[in-house]
Short mmCIF file of C-alpha atoms in Angstrom, two decimals:
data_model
loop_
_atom_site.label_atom_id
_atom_site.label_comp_id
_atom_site.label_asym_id
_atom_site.label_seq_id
_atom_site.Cartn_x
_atom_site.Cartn_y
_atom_site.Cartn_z
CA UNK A 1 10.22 70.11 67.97
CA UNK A 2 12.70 72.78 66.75
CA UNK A 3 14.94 72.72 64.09
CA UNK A 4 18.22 73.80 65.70
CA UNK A 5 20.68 73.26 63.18
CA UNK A 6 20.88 71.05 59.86
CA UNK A 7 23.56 69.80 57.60
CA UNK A 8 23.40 68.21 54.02
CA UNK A 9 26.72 66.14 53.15
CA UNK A 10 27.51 65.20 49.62
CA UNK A 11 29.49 62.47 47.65
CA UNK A 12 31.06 64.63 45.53
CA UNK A 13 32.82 68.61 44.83
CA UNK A 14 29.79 71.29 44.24
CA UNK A 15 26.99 70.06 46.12
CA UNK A 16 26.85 67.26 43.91
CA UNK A 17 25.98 63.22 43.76
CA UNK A 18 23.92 61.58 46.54
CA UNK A 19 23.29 63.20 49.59
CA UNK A 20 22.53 62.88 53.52
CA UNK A 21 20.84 65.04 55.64
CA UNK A 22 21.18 65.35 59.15
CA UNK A 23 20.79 67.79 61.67
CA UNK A 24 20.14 68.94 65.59
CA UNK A 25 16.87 69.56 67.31
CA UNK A 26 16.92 72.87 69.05
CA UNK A 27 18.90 72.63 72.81
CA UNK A 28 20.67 68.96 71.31
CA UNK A 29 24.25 68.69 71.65
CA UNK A 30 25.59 66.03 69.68
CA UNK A 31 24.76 63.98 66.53
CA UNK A 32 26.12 61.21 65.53
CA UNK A 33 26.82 59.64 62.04
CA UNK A 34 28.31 56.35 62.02
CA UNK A 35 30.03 54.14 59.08
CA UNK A 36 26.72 52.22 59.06
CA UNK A 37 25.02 55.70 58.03
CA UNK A 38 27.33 57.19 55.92
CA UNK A 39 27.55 53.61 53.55
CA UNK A 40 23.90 53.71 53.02
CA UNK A 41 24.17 57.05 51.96
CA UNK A 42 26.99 56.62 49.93
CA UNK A 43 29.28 58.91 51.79
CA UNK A 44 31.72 56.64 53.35
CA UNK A 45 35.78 57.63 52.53
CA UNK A 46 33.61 60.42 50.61
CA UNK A 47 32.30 63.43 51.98
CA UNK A 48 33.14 66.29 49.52
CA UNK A 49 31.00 69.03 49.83
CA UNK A 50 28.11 69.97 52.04
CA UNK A 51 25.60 72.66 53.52
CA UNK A 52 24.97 74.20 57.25
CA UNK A 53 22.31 76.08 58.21
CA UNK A 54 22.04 76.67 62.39
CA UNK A 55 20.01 79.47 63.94
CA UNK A 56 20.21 78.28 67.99
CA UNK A 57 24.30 77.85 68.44
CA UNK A 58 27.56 77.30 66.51
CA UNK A 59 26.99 74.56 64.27
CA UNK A 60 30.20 71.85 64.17
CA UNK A 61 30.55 68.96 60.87
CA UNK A 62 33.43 66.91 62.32
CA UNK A 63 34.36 64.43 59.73
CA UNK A 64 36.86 61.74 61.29
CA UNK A 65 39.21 59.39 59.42
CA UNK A 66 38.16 56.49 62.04
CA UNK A 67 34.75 54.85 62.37
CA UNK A 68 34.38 55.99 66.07
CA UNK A 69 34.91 59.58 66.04
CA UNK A 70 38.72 59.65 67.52
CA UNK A 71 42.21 59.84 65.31
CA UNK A 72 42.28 62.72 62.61
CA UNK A 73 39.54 65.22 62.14
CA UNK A 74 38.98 67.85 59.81
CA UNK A 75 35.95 70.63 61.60
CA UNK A 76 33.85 72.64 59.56
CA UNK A 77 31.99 75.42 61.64
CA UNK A 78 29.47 78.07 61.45
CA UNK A 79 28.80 80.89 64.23
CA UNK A 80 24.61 81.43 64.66
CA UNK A 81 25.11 84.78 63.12
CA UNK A 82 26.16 83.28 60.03
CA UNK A 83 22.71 80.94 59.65
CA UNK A 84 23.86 78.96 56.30
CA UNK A 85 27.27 78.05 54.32
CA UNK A 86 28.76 75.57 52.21
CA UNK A 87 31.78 73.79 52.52
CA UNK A 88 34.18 71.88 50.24
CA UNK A 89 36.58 69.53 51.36
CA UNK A 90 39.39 67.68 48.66
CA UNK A 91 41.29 64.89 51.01
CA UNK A 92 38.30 63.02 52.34
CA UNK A 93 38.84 59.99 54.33
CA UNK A 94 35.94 59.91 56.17
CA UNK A 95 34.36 56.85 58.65
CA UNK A 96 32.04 58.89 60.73
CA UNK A 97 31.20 62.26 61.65
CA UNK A 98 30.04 63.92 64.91
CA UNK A 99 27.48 67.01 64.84
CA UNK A 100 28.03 69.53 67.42
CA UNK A 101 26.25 72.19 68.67
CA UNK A 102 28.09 74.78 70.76
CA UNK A 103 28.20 78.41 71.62
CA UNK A 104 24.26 78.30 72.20
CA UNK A 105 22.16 81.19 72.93
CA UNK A 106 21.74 82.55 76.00
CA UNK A 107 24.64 80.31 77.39
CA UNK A 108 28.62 81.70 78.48
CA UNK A 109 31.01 79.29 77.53
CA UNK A 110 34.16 78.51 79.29
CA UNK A 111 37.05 76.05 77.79
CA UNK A 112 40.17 74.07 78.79
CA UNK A 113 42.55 72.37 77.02
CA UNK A 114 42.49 68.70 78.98
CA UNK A 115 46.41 68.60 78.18
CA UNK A 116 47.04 71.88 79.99
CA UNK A 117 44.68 71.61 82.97
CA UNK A 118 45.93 67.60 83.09
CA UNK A 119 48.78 66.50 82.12
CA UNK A 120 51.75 67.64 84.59
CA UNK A 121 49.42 66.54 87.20
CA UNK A 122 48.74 63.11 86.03
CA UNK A 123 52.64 62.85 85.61
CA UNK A 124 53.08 64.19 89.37
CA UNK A 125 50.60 62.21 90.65
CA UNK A 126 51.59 58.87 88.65
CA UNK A 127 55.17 59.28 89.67
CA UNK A 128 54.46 59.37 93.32
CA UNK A 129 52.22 56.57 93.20
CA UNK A 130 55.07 54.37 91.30
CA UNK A 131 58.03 56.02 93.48
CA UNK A 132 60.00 52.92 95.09
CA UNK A 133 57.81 50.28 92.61
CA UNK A 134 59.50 48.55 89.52
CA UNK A 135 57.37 50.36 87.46
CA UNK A 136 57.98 53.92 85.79
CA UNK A 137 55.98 55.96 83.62
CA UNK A 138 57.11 55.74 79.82
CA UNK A 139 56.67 59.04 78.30
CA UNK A 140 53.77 61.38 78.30
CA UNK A 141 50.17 60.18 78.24
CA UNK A 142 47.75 60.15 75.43
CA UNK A 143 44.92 62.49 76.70
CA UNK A 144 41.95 62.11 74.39
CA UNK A 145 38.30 61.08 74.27
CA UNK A 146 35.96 58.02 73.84
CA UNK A 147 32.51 59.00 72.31
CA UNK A 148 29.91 57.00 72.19
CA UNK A 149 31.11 53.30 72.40
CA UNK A 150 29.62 50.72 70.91
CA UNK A 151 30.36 46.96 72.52
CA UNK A 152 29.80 44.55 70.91
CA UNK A 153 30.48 45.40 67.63
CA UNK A 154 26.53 45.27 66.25
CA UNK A 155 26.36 46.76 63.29
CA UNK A 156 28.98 46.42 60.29
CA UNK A 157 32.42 46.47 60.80
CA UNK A 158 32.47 48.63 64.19
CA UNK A 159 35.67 49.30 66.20
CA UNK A 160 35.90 48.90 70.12
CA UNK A 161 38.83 49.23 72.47
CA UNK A 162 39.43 47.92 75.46
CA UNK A 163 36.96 49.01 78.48
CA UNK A 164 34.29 49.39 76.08
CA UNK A 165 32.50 47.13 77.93
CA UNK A 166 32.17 48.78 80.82
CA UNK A 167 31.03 51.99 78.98
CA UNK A 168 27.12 53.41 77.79
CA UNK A 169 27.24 53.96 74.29
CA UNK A 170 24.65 56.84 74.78
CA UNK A 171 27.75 58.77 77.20
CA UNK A 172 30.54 60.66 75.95
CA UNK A 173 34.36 60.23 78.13
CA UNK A 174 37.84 61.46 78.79
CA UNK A 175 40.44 58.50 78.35
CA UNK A 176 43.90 58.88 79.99
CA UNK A 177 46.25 56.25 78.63
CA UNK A 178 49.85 55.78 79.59
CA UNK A 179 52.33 53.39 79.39
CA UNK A 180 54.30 51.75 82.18
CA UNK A 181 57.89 50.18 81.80
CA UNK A 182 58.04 46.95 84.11
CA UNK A 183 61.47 46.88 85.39
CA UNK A 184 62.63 42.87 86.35
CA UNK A 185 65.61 41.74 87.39
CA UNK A 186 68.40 40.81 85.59
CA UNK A 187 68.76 38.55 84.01
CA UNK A 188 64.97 38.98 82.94
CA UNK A 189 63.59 41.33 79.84
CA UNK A 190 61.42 44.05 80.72
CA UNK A 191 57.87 44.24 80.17
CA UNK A 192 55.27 46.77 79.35
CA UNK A 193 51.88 47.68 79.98
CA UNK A 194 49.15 49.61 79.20
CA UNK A 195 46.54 51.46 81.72
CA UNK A 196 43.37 52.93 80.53
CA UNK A 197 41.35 54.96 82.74
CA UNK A 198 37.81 56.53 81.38
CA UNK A 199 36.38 59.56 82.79
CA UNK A 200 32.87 61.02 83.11
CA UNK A 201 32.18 64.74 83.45
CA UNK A 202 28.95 65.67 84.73
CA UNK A 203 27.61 68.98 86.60
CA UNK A 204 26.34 68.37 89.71
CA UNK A 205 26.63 70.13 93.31
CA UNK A 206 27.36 73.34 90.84
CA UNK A 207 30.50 72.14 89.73
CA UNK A 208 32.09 70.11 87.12
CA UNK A 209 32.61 67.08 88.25
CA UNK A 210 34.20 63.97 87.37
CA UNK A 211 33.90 59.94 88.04
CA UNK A 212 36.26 57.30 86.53
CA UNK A 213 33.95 54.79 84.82
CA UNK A 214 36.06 52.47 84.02
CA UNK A 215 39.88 51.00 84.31
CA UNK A 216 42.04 48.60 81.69
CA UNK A 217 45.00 47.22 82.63
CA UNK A 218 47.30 45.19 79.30
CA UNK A 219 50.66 43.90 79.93
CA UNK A 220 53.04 42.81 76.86
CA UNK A 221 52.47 38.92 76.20
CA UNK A 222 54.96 36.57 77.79
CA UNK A 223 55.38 33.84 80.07
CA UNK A 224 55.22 36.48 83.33
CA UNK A 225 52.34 38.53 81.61
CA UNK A 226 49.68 37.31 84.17
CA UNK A 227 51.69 37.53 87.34
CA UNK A 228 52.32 41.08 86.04
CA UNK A 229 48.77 41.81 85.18
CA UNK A 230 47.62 40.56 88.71
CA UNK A 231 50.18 42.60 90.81
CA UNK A 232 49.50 45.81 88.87
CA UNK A 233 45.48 45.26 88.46
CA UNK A 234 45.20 46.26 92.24
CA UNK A 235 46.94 49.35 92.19
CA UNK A 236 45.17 50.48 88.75
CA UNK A 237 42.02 49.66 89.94
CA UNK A 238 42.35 51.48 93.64
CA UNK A 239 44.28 54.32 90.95
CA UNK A 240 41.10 55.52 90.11
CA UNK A 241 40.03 57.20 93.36
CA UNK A 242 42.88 59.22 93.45
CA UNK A 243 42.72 60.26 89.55
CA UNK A 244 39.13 61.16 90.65
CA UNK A 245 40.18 63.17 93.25
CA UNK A 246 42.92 64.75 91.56
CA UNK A 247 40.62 65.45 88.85
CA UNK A 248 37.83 67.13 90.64
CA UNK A 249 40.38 68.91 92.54
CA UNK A 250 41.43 70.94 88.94
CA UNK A 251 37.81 71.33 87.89
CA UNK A 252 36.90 73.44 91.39
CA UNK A 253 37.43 75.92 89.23
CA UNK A 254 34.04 75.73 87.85
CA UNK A 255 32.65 75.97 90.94
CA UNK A 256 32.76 80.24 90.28
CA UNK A 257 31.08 79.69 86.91
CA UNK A 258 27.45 78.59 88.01
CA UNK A 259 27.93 75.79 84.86
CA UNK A 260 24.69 73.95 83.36
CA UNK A 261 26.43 71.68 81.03
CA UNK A 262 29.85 70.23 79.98
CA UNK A 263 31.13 68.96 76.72
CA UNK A 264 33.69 67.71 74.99
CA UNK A 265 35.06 69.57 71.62
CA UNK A 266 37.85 67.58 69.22
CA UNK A 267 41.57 69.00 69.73
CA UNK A 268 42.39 72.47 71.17
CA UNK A 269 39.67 74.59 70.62
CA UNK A 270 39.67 77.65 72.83
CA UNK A 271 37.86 79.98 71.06
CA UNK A 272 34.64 79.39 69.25
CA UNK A 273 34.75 79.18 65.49
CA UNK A 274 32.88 80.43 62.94
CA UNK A 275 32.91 80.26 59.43
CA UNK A 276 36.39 79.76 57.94
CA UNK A 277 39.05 77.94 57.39
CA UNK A 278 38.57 74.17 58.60
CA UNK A 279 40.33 73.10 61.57
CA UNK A 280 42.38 70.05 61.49
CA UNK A 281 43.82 67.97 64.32
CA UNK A 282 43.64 64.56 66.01
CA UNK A 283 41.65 63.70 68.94
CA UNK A 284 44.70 61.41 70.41
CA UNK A 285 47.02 64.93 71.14
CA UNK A 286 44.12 66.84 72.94
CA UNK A 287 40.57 67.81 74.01
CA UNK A 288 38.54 70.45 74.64
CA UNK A 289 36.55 70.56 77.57
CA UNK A 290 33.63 73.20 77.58
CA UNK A 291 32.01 74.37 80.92
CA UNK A 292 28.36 75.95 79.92
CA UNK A 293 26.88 78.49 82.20
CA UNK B 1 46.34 71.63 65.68
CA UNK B 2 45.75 74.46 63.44
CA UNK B 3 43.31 75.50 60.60
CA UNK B 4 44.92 74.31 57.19
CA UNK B 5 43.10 74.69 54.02
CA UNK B 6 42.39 71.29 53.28
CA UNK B 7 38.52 72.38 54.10
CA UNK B 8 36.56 75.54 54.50
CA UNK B 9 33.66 77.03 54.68
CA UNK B 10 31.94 80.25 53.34
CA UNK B 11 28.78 81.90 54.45
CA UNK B 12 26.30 82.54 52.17
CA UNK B 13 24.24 80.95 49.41
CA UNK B 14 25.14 77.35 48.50
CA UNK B 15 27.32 77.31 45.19
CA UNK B 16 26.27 75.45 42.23
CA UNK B 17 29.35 75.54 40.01
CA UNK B 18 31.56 72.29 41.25
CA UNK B 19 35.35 72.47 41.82
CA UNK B 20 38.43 70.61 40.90
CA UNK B 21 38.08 67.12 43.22
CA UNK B 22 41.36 66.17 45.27
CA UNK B 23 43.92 63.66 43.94
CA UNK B 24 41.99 60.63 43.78
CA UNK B 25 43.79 57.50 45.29
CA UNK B 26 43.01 54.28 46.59
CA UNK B 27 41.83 54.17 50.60
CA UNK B 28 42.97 52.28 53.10
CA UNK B 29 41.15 51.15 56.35
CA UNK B 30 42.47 53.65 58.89
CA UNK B 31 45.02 52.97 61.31
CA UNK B 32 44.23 53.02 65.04
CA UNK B 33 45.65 55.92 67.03
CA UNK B 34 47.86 56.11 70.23
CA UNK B 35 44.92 55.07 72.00
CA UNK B 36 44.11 51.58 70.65
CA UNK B 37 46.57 48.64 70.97
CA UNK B 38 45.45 45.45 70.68
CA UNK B 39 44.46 43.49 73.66
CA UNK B 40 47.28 40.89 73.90
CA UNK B 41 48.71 39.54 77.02
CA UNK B 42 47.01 39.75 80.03
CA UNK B 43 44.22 42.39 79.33
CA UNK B 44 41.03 43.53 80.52
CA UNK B 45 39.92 45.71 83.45
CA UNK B 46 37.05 46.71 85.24
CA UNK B 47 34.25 49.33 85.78
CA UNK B 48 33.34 51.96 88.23
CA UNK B 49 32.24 51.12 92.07
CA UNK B 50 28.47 51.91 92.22
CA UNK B 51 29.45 54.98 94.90
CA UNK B 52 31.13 57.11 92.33
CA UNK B 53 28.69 56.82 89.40
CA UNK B 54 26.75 60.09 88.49
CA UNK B 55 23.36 60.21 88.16
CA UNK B 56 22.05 58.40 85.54
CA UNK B 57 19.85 61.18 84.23
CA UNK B 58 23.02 63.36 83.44
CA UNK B 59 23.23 61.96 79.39
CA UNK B 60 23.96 64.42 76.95
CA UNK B 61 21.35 65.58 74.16
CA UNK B 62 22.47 63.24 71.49
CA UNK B 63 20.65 62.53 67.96
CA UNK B 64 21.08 59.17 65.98
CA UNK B 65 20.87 58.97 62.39
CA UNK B 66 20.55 55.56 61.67
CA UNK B 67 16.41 55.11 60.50
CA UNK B 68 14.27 52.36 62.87
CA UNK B 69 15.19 48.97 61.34
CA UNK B 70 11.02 48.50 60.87
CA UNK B 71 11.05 51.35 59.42
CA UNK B 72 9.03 51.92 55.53
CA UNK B 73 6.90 54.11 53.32
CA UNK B 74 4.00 55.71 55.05
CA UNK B 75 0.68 55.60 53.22
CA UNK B 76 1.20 58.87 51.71
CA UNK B 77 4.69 58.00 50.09
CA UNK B 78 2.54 55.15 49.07
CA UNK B 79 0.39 57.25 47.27
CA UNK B 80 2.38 59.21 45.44
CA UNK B 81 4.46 55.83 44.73
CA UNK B 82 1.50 53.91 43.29
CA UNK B 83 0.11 56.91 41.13
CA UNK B 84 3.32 57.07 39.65
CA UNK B 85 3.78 61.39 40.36
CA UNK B 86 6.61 63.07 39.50
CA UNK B 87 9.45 62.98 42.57
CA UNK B 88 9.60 66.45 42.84
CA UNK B 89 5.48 66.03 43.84
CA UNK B 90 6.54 63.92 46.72
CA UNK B 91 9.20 66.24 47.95
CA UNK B 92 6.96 69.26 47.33
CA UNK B 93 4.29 67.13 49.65
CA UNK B 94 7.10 66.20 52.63
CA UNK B 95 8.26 69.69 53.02
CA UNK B 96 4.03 70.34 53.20
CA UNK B 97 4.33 68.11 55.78
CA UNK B 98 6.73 69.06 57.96
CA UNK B 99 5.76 73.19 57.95
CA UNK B 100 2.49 72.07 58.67
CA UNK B 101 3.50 69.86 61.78
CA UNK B 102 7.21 70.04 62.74
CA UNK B 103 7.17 67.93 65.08
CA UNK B 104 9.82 64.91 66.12
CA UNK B 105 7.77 62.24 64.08
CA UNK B 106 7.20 63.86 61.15
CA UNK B 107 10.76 65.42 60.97
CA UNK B 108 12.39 62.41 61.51
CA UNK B 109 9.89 60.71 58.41
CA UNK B 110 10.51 63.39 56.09
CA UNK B 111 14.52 63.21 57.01
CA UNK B 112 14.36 59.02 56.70
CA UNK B 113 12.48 59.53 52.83
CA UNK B 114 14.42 62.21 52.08
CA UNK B 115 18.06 60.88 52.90
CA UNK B 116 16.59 57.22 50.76
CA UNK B 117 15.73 59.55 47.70
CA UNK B 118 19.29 61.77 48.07
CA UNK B 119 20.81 57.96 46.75
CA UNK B 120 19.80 58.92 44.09
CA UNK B 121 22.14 62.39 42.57
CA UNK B 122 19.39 63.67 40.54
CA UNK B 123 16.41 63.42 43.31
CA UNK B 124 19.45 64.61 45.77
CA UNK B 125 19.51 67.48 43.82
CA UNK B 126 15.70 68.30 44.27
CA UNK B 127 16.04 67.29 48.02
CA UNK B 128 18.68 70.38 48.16
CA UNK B 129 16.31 72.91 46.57
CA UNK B 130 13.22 72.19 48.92
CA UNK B 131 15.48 71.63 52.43
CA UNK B 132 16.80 75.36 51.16
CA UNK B 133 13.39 76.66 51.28
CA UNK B 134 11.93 75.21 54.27
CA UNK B 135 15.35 75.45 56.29
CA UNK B 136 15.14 79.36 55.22
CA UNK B 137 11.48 79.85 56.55
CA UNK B 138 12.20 77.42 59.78
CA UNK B 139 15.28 78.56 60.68
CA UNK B 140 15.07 82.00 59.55
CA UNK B 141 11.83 82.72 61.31
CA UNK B 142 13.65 81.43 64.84
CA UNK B 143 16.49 83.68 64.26
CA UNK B 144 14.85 86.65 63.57
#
C-alpha cells in the first residue's frame, strides 16, 4: 500500500497537546473521522492546529461543526506541488471531519455547482408537477449532501435524518429537500410538508449518471396529517423517476468528458485549492460535484 | 461561501512556536441545518425500485479511522512495554516497521499505536518528529 496523503490534527495552537493521525492510501478518495474518533483522541469541539503532507492529489481537512459531515465547514487544502503544511485554526467547533483527496495525478477534473446546474430546473419541473394540485412549492430548495449515513445510531451519540434507512453508510448522496404548502379549504389551516429525495451519482455507460435512492415524505402534525401524508406519498414516490430523468438529462454533459469517477466537494468549489486561506461555507447552501476524467 | 481567515494554511516546515488560541467559550451541541427537521407528523418514506439501482460495485474509495474493536498491542509493543524502554524506542521501532513493510496491515498498526500514544501531549510530540521523517522519505520518494 501507498501512502497517498496524511494529516496530523492537534488539540491545541502550535502543533501542540494530543494528537491524531490520519491519512489516505494512494488512489482513496475519502476519509472519514467521526465524533466517536475525534473523542478518543481528544479532538472533539477542538481541532486547533494540524499537519498535511500529500504527494498523489490535493489533499482536503474538512472540519464540520456537525457530527455527520453537513452544516458549517471550515476546508484546509494543499495542492500536490506543495507536499507538506501546517495549519492553525482559532474558532473550532468541530464534530467530525472528512479527508478528501482531489485533483489527482494523471486525472482532468471538471466541476459544477449542484445549485447552478439544479436548481431552476427542480423549480420548473416541481411546479409543473403541482400545477392545478393544492400544493405549491414554498421557497427555494435546500440542495446539499448526505455522506456516509449511519442508521441506527451505533456508536455514541450519532445523528440520522430521515431516509437514512434506506441509505449505505459506505455511499456518499445528493439530497434535494423542499417544502410544500398544503392549501385546504376554508375554513381549514394549512399544512406543510417536507419531501426528501436522495441521489446517487455513479459513472456508468460513460456518463455521469444518477439514481434516486431514496424518498421521505413529513407532513406538519395534526388531525389531517395522515390523510395528507397518504395522498402526497404517491406522487413523491412516482416523483422520483422524473427527478431521475431530469437529472441525467443535465449531467449528458459528461458524456463529452470520457469521466472515470465523480465526487462530491463541500460548498462551491470550482477551482481547486491549494494552500491558503481556509475556505468556509455550509454544506446546506451548495455542493460541488466533480466529474474525473 | 468564501475564504475568511478564520483558518489557513502555509506550506512549508511545521512551526513549533504556538499562537494566541481563539476566545475560549463554552460549546454548545450544534444545531441541525435546513436539512434536518424532526420527523413529526406523518413521516417516513421509502427506497429506490431495484431497476434504478447502480451497480453495487460503484462505492467510492473511502478510509475509516475508527481502530477494530478487538483490536490490542502486538507482541512487539509488548516487548518494548514489558522491558520498560524508553517511548521514543517504540516509536523509533514502528516507523522501522512500516519503511520496512508498508503495507495496509502494518500501516494501519503503526497508525492505531501511534494515534493511542498521541493521548498523551508529550509522546504526541515524539509521534510528530518520527511521522515527519518517514512521511518525508515515503512521500517524498513518490513525488520525486
Amino acid at each position: 500500500m501507498a501512502i497517498g496523503a496524511a494529516a496530523q490534527l492537534y488539540s491545541d495552537p502550535g502543533m501542540k497537546g494530543s494528537s491524531l493521525l490520519t491519512g489516505l492510501a494512494a488512489g482513496e478518495r475519502y476519509g472519514l473521522l467521526n465524533y466517536g474518533d475525534l473523542d478518543s483522541a481528544g479532538l472533539l469541539w477542538s481541532v486547533r492546529s494540524g499537519t498535511m503532507d500529500s504527494s498523489d492529489s490535493n489533499l482536503n481537512v474538512v472540519l464540520f461543526d456537525n457530527e455527520d459531515f453537513d452544516g458549517n465547514f471550515l476546508q484546509l487544502s494543499i495542492g500536490r506541488e506543495d507536499h507538506d503544511a501546517t495549519f492553525e485554526d482559532s474558532g473550532n467547533n468541530t464534530w467530525s471531519v472528512l479527508l478528501i483527496a482531489s485533483n489527482q495525478a494523471g486525472t482532468t477534473e471538471t466541476r459544477a455547482s449542484f445549485v447552478n446546474l439544479f436548481r431552476s430546473k427542480w423549480d420548473s419541473l416541481l411546479d409543473k408537477l403541482l400545477q392545478g394540485t393544492q400544493l405549491s412549492r414554498e421557497g427555494e430548495p435546500t440542495l446539499t449532501w448526505r455522506m456516509f449515513p449511519v442508521y441506527p445510531p451505533s456508536e455514541g451519540y450519532q445523528y440520522y435524518q430521515n431516509g437514512d434507512q434506506f441509505l449505505s453508510s459506505d455511499l456518499t448522496y445528493l439530497h434535494i429537500q423542499q417544502e410544500l404548502l398544503v392549501t385546504l379549504p376554508w375554513y381549514w389551516s394549512n399544512y406543510n410538508a417536507l419531501v426528501d429525495y436522495y441521489i446517487q451519482l455513479f459513472v456508468a455507460g460513460n456518463q455521469v449518471q444518477a439514481s434516486v435512492a431514496a424518498w421521505y415524505l413529513t407532513v406538519d402534525p395534526g388531525a389531517k396529517s395522515s390523510k395528507i401524508w397518504n395522498l402526497l406519498a404517491p406522487q413523491v414516490q412516482s416523483g422520483m423517476n422524473a427527478l431521475q430523468s431530469q437529472l441525467n438529462n443535465e449531467l449528458a454533459f459528461t458524456s463529452a468528458l470520457n469521466p472515470t469517477d465523480v465526487y462530491l466537494l463541500p460548498g462551491t468549489q470550482l477551482t481547486s485549492l491549494g494552500a491558503g486561506p481556509a475556505l468556509v461555507g455550509n454544506t446546506f447552501n451548495d455542493v460541488t460535484i466533480v466529474v474525473v476524467s | 461561501m468564501s475564504r475568511a481567515s478564520r483558518g489557513s494554511v502555509t506550506v512549508g516546515r511545521p512551526v513549533e512556536k504556538s499562537s494566541e488560541p481563539g476566545g475560549g467559550h463554552v460549546k454548545s451541541r450544534p444545531c441541525r441545518g435546513a436539512a434536518s427537521r424532526p420527523s413529526v407528523g406523518g413521516s417516513h418514506g421509502g427506497g429506490a425500485n431495484e431497476a434504478s439501482r447502480p451497480p453495487r460495485t460503484l462505492t467510492p474509495r473511502i478510509r475509516r479511522n475508527t481502530p477494530p474493536a478487538d483490536w490490542w498491542l502486538p507482541d512487539w509493543v509488548r516487548e518494548h512495554v514489558d522491558s520498560n524502554r524508553p517511548v521514543d524506542d517504540l516509536i523509533a521501532e514502528a516507523v522501522r516497521r512500516v519503511a520496512g513493510s508498508p503495507h495496509e496491515a502494518t500501516i494501519v498498526t503503526v497508525q492505531t499505536l501511534f494515534n493511542e500514544l498521541s493521548r498523551n501531549p508529550d509522546h504526541a510530540a515524539a509521534v510528530r518528529v518520527a511521522v515527519r521523517t518517514l512521511l518525508d522519505k515515503h512521500l517524498r520518494r513518490r513525488a520525486s
